[in-house]
């Protein structure tokens, strides 16, 4: 009778253990889903036309009612906005005239970089801006250096011949409070927050870039392989950006050249809840900054060009939780085996 009870208890223990494992797995998967869910989920997004640039590009010009203004070699057509032609020493830009007061937003940019130059004989690239000032020409892809705000660089030409660990074109992000200069000689490596390589030049299909800023998290994604899906490029937490800045795009050519075209820039408002403390902040007074364990200047010595101190991405969190769960399961199984062996050994003395 005793043996029978123990058998039932053993079975019940196994069932409880199996239930525990199943419940934990479900919890981990739900946690993973929630982590991945805040990356361009496509829900609760609202197009803000006053900050968007779309065909046939109405509202572009220098009149007081215009929402977009342009400078330099920029050419506006009915199909595209060409920031630079495939000619040497050109600069052009286009800027939203309406400051953006959204706390959480996502910008989708359709662009095209193409030209007659062969491999490694083209340049220089496009930059997408969210900055305090606008229409200030300069040496950084057609815009001013020591800017204040956020810049996303689509760099098509390698200047640093020692940085052979990455391939070009290369997409990177930089947040600046006006005190840091962009180092062209090092392709901006000393001040970048992270980046990725992407084949964006002379593609026969549409190419897209997405920039999302929500609750202090900056995420950059690309869709350049004609798969109609986003691929993560940069994902960094601890980014502080104020409201009231301007969106823009610029491009430049040097001794080498390319056509740099903007097809559209669409800004979406993200419907995100904030705490009462966050709502009471004066977001226009925030200084652009990034809370990292590592200074951007330390990035010079990092051959990967990325920060080790950044927050874990969704896949890393999932793998970490999964490894933790497997460790618990292994420990539980080993403990059960050891306990059973001890029970069998004790039976011999009865």
GROMACS .gro file of N, CA and C in nm, residues 75-166:
model
  276
   75UNK      N    1   1.672   6.939  -5.609
   75UNK     CA    2   1.579   6.953  -5.721
   75UNK      C    3   1.450   6.879  -5.687
   76UNK      N    4   1.337   6.948  -5.692
   76UNK     CA    5   1.208   6.888  -5.662
   76UNK      C    6   1.136   6.855  -5.792
   77UNK      N    7   1.104   6.727  -5.812
   77UNK     CA    8   1.027   6.683  -5.929
   77UNK      C    9   0.896   6.624  -5.879
   78UNK      N   10   0.815   6.574  -5.970
   78UNK     CA   11   0.687   6.512  -5.931
   78UNK      C   12   0.705   6.369  -5.880
   79UNK      N   13   0.824   6.310  -5.901
   79UNK     CA   14   0.848   6.170  -5.865
   79UNK      C   15   0.949   6.152  -5.752
   80UNK      N   16   1.036   6.248  -5.734
   80UNK     CA   17   1.141   6.235  -5.632
   80UNK      C   18   1.198   6.374  -5.601
   81UNK      N   19   1.270   6.380  -5.490
   81UNK     CA   20   1.343   6.501  -5.454
   81UNK      C   21   1.491   6.465  -5.455
   82UNK      N   22   1.563   6.522  -5.548
   82UNK     CA   23   1.705   6.490  -5.564
   82UNK      C   24   1.789   6.590  -5.485
   83UNK      N   25   1.852   6.541  -5.381
   83UNK     CA   26   1.935   6.627  -5.297
   83UNK      C   27   2.065   6.665  -5.367
   84UNK      N   28   2.125   6.571  -5.436
   84UNK     CA   29   2.243   6.600  -5.519
   84UNK      C   30   2.234   6.521  -5.648
   85UNK      N   31   2.279   6.579  -5.757
   85UNK     CA   32   2.292   6.501  -5.881
   85UNK      C   33   2.422   6.422  -5.878
   86UNK      N   34   2.441   6.339  -5.975
   86UNK     CA   35   2.563   6.258  -5.987
   86UNK      C   36   2.675   6.346  -6.043
   87UNK      N   37   2.712   6.446  -5.965
   87UNK     CA   38   2.817   6.540  -6.003
   87UNK      C   39   2.903   6.570  -5.881
   88UNK      N   40   3.025   6.611  -5.905
   88UNK     CA   41   3.118   6.639  -5.795
   88UNK      C   42   3.082   6.767  -5.719
   89UNK      N   43   3.122   6.765  -5.590
   89UNK     CA   44   3.116   6.885  -5.504
   89UNK      C   45   2.978   6.949  -5.501
   90UNK      N   46   2.876   6.868  -5.471
   90UNK     CA   47   2.740   6.919  -5.459
   90UNK      C   48   2.688   6.895  -5.317
   91UNK      N   49   2.603   6.987  -5.271
   91UNK     CA   50   2.536   6.972  -5.143
   91UNK      C   51   2.391   7.016  -5.157
   92UNK      N   52   2.303   6.945  -5.090
   92UNK     CA   53   2.163   6.982  -5.093
   92UNK      C   54   2.091   6.931  -4.970
   93UNK      N   55   1.981   6.995  -4.935
   93UNK     CA   56   1.904   6.952  -4.817
   93UNK      C   57   1.760   6.996  -4.831
   94UNK      N   58   1.673   6.931  -4.754
   94UNK     CA   59   1.533   6.969  -4.745
   94UNK      C   60   1.491   6.956  -4.600
   95UNK      N   61   1.416   7.058  -4.550
   95UNK     CA   62   1.385   7.065  -4.408
   95UNK      C   63   1.237   7.096  -4.385
   96UNK      N   64   1.183   7.030  -4.283
   96UNK     CA   65   1.048   7.060  -4.238
   96UNK      C   66   1.050   7.195  -4.165
   97UNK      N   67   0.957   7.282  -4.199
   97UNK     CA   68   0.953   7.415  -4.135
   97UNK      C   69   0.872   7.414  -4.006
   98UNK      N   70   0.807   7.301  -3.976
   98UNK     CA   71   0.721   7.291  -3.859
   98UNK      C   72   0.793   7.211  -3.750
   99UNK      N   73   0.819   7.270  -3.634
   99UNK     CA   74   0.885   7.194  -3.527
   99UNK      C   75   0.795   7.081  -3.477
  100UNK      N   76   0.856   6.970  -3.438
  100UNK     CA   77   0.782   6.851  -3.395
  100UNK      C   78   0.774   6.846  -3.243
  101UNK      N   79   0.651   6.839  -3.190
  101UNK     CA   80   0.632   6.834  -3.046
  101UNK      C   81   0.581   6.698  -2.999
  102UNK      N   82   0.602   6.595  -3.079
  102UNK     CA   83   0.563   6.460  -3.040
  102UNK      C   84   0.670   6.399  -2.949
  103UNK      N   85   0.627   6.333  -2.843
  103UNK     CA   86   0.722   6.267  -2.753
  103UNK      C   87   0.766   6.131  -2.808
  104UNK      N   88   0.677   6.065  -2.880
  104UNK     CA   89   0.704   5.931  -2.933
  104UNK      C   90   0.665   5.931  -3.080
  105UNK      N   91   0.757   5.893  -3.165
  105UNK     CA   92   0.732   5.903  -3.309
  105UNK      C   93   0.812   5.798  -3.385
  106UNK      N   94   0.773   5.782  -3.511
  106UNK     CA   95   0.846   5.693  -3.601
  106UNK      C   96   0.847   5.755  -3.741
  107UNK      N   97   0.965   5.766  -3.798
  107UNK     CA   98   0.982   5.823  -3.931
  107UNK      C   99   1.020   5.712  -4.030
  108UNK      N  100   0.942   5.702  -4.140
  108UNK     CA  101   0.974   5.609  -4.247
  108UNK      C  102   1.026   5.689  -4.367
  109UNK      N  103   1.143   5.654  -4.414
  109UNK     CA  104   1.206   5.725  -4.525
  109UNK      C  105   1.225   5.630  -4.642
  110UNK      N  106   1.168   5.666  -4.756
  110UNK     CA  107   1.196   5.593  -4.879
  110UNK      C  108   1.298   5.675  -4.957
  111UNK      N  109   1.407   5.612  -4.994
  111UNK     CA  110   1.517   5.684  -5.057
  111UNK      C  111   1.577   5.600  -5.170
  112UNK      N  112   1.662   5.664  -5.247
  112UNK     CA  113   1.730   5.593  -5.356
  112UNK      C  114   1.867   5.656  -5.378
  113UNK      N  115   1.970   5.573  -5.372
  113UNK     CA  116   2.107   5.617  -5.399
  113UNK      C  117   2.155   5.542  -5.522
  114UNK      N  118   2.189   5.615  -5.626
  114UNK     CA  119   2.228   5.549  -5.751
  114UNK      C  120   2.319   5.641  -5.832
  115UNK      N  121   2.398   5.581  -5.919
  115UNK     CA  122   2.487   5.660  -6.002
  115UNK      C  123   2.570   5.574  -6.093
  116UNK      N  124   2.654   5.638  -6.170
  116UNK     CA  125   2.734   5.568  -6.271
  116UNK      C  126   2.866   5.517  -6.216
  117UNK      N  127   2.903   5.560  -6.097
  117UNK     CA  128   3.029   5.517  -6.039
  117UNK      C  129   3.031   5.369  -6.009
  118UNK      N  130   3.146   5.308  -6.034
  118UNK     CA  131   3.161   5.165  -6.007
  118UNK      C  132   3.188   5.144  -5.858
  119UNK      N  133   3.215   5.020  -5.819
  119UNK     CA  134   3.236   4.985  -5.679
  119UNK      C  135   3.346   5.069  -5.618
  120UNK      N  136   3.315   5.128  -5.501
  120UNK     CA  137   3.407   5.212  -5.424
  120UNK      C  138   3.442   5.344  -5.492
  121UNK      N  139   3.374   5.375  -5.601
  121UNK     CA  140   3.401   5.502  -5.671
  121UNK      C  141   3.273   5.585  -5.675
  122UNK      N  142   3.218   5.609  -5.556
  122UNK     CA  143   3.096   5.687  -5.544
  122UNK      C  144   3.091   5.746  -5.403
  123UNK      N  145   3.007   5.846  -5.384
  123UNK     CA  146   2.996   5.906  -5.251
  123UNK      C  147   2.910   6.032  -5.255
  124UNK      N  148   2.881   6.092  -5.140
  124UNK     CA  149   2.929   6.048  -5.009
  124UNK      C  150   2.818   5.981  -4.928
  125UNK      N  151   2.693   6.023  -4.946
  125UNK     CA  152   2.583   5.961  -4.875
  125UNK      C  153   2.476   6.059  -4.832
  126UNK      N  154   2.378   6.007  -4.757
  126UNK     CA  155   2.262   6.084  -4.711
  126UNK      C  156   2.261   6.087  -4.559
  127UNK      N  157   2.208   6.195  -4.502
  127UNK     CA  158   2.186   6.203  -4.358
  127UNK      C  159   2.040   6.243  -4.332
  128UNK      N  160   1.980   6.179  -4.233
  128UNK     CA  161   1.845   6.214  -4.187
  128UNK      C  162   1.862   6.281  -4.051
  129UNK      N  163   1.795   6.395  -4.032
  129UNK     CA  164   1.819   6.478  -3.914
  129UNK      C  165   1.692   6.499  -3.832
  130UNK      N  166   1.712   6.512  -3.701
  130UNK     CA  167   1.612   6.568  -3.609
  130UNK      C  168   1.691   6.660  -3.517
  131UNK      N  169   1.694   6.790  -3.550
  131UNK     CA  170   1.787   6.882  -3.486
  131UNK      C  171   1.721   7.013  -3.446
  132UNK      N  172   1.791   7.084  -3.361
  132UNK     CA  173   1.743   7.212  -3.310
  132UNK      C  174   1.739   7.318  -3.419
  133UNK      N  175   1.841   7.317  -3.508
  133UNK     CA  176   1.852   7.415  -3.616
  133UNK      C  177   1.831   7.348  -3.750
  134UNK      N  178   1.792   7.426  -3.848
  134UNK     CA  179   1.770   7.372  -3.983
  134UNK      C  180   1.830   7.468  -4.085
  135UNK      N  181   1.852   7.415  -4.205
  135UNK     CA  182   1.906   7.497  -4.315
  135UNK      C  183   2.037   7.566  -4.278
  136UNK      N  184   2.126   7.486  -4.217
  136UNK     CA  185   2.260   7.536  -4.186
  136UNK      C  186   2.360   7.449  -4.263
  137UNK      N  187   2.399   7.488  -4.382
  137UNK     CA  188   2.491   7.407  -4.462
  137UNK      C  189   2.624   7.387  -4.391
  138UNK      N  190   2.687   7.274  -4.420
  138UNK     CA  191   2.814   7.245  -4.357
  138UNK      C  192   2.879   7.120  -4.411
  139UNK      N  193   2.985   7.072  -4.345
  139UNK     CA  194   3.066   6.962  -4.398
  139UNK      C  195   3.014   6.821  -4.367
  140UNK      N  196   2.906   6.810  -4.287
  140UNK     CA  197   2.857   6.677  -4.248
  140UNK      C  198   2.741   6.638  -4.338
  141UNK      N  199   2.773   6.574  -4.449
  141UNK     CA  200   2.672   6.533  -4.547
  141UNK      C  201   2.581   6.651  -4.585
  142UNK      N  202   2.642   6.767  -4.601
  142UNK     CA  203   2.568   6.884  -4.644
  142UNK      C  204   2.507   6.967  -4.532
  143UNK      N  205   2.528   6.926  -4.406
  143UNK     CA  206   2.474   7.001  -4.293
  143UNK      C  207   2.586   7.041  -4.198
  144UNK      N  208   2.553   7.127  -4.102
  144UNK     CA  209   2.653   7.182  -4.011
  144UNK      C  210   2.712   7.076  -3.919
  145UNK      N  211   2.836   7.096  -3.878
  145UNK     CA  212   2.900   7.015  -3.776
  145UNK      C  213   2.859   7.069  -3.640
  146UNK      N  214   2.889   6.994  -3.533
  146UNK     CA  215   2.852   7.034  -3.397
  146UNK      C  216   2.703   7.067  -3.388
  147UNK      N  217   2.623   6.985  -3.450
  147UNK     CA  218   2.478   7.003  -3.447
  147UNK      C  219   2.423   6.964  -3.310
  148UNK      N  220   2.298   6.999  -3.286
  148UNK     CA  221   2.229   6.964  -3.162
  148UNK      C  222   2.108   6.878  -3.198
  149UNK      N  223   2.111   6.751  -3.160
  149UNK     CA  224   2.000   6.662  -3.190
  149UNK      C  225   2.046   6.525  -3.235
  150UNK      N  226   1.969   6.465  -3.324
  150UNK     CA  227   1.992   6.329  -3.373
  150UNK      C  228   2.024   6.329  -3.521
  151UNK      N  229   2.119   6.245  -3.561
  151UNK     CA  230   2.152   6.228  -3.703
  151UNK      C  231   2.166   6.080  -3.734
  152UNK      N  232   2.112   6.039  -3.848
  152UNK     CA  233   2.129   5.904  -3.901
  152UNK      C  234   2.205   5.917  -4.032
  153UNK      N  235   2.322   5.856  -4.039
  153UNK     CA  236   2.408   5.869  -4.157
  153UNK      C  237   2.402   5.743  -4.243
  154UNK      N  238   2.375   5.761  -4.371
  154UNK     CA  239   2.382   5.653  -4.469
  154UNK      C  240   2.506   5.679  -4.553
  155UNK      N  241   2.618   5.631  -4.503
  155UNK     CA  242   2.750   5.662  -4.557
  155UNK      C  243   2.787   5.559  -4.663
  156UNK      N  244   2.812   5.605  -4.784
  156UNK     CA  245   2.840   5.513  -4.895
  156UNK      C  246   2.987   5.503  -4.930
  157UNK      N  247   3.072   5.588  -4.868
  157UNK     CA  248   3.215   5.587  -4.905
  157UNK      C  249   3.302   5.571  -4.781
  158UNK      N  250   3.396   5.478  -4.788
  158UNK     CA  251   3.489   5.454  -4.678
  158UNK      C  252   3.605   5.554  -4.683
  159UNK      N  253   3.619   5.631  -4.575
  159UNK     CA  254   3.735   5.721  -4.562
  159UNK      C  255   3.847   5.659  -4.481
  160UNK      N  256   3.809   5.584  -4.379
  160UNK     CA  257   3.907   5.522  -4.289
  160UNK      C  258   3.953   5.389  -4.347
  161UNK      N  259   4.072   5.389  -4.406
  161UNK     CA  260   4.123   5.267  -4.469
  161UNK      C  261   4.168   5.164  -4.366
  162UNK      N  262   4.177   5.205  -4.240
  162UNK     CA  263   4.214   5.111  -4.135
  162UNK      C  264   4.091   5.042  -4.076
  163UNK      N  265   3.975   5.095  -4.102
  163UNK     CA  266   3.853   5.035  -4.048
  163UNK      C  267   3.795   4.931  -4.141
  164UNK      N  268   3.869   4.825  -4.167
  164UNK     CA  269   3.828   4.724  -4.263
  164UNK      C  270   3.738   4.618  -4.201
  165UNK      N  271   3.700   4.636  -4.072
  165UNK     CA  272   3.615   4.537  -4.007
  165UNK      C  273   3.469   4.553  -4.046
  166UNK      N  274   3.435   4.662  -4.118
  166UNK     CA  275   3.297   4.685  -4.159
  166UNK      C  276   3.295   4.714  -4.308
   0.00000   0.00000   0.00000
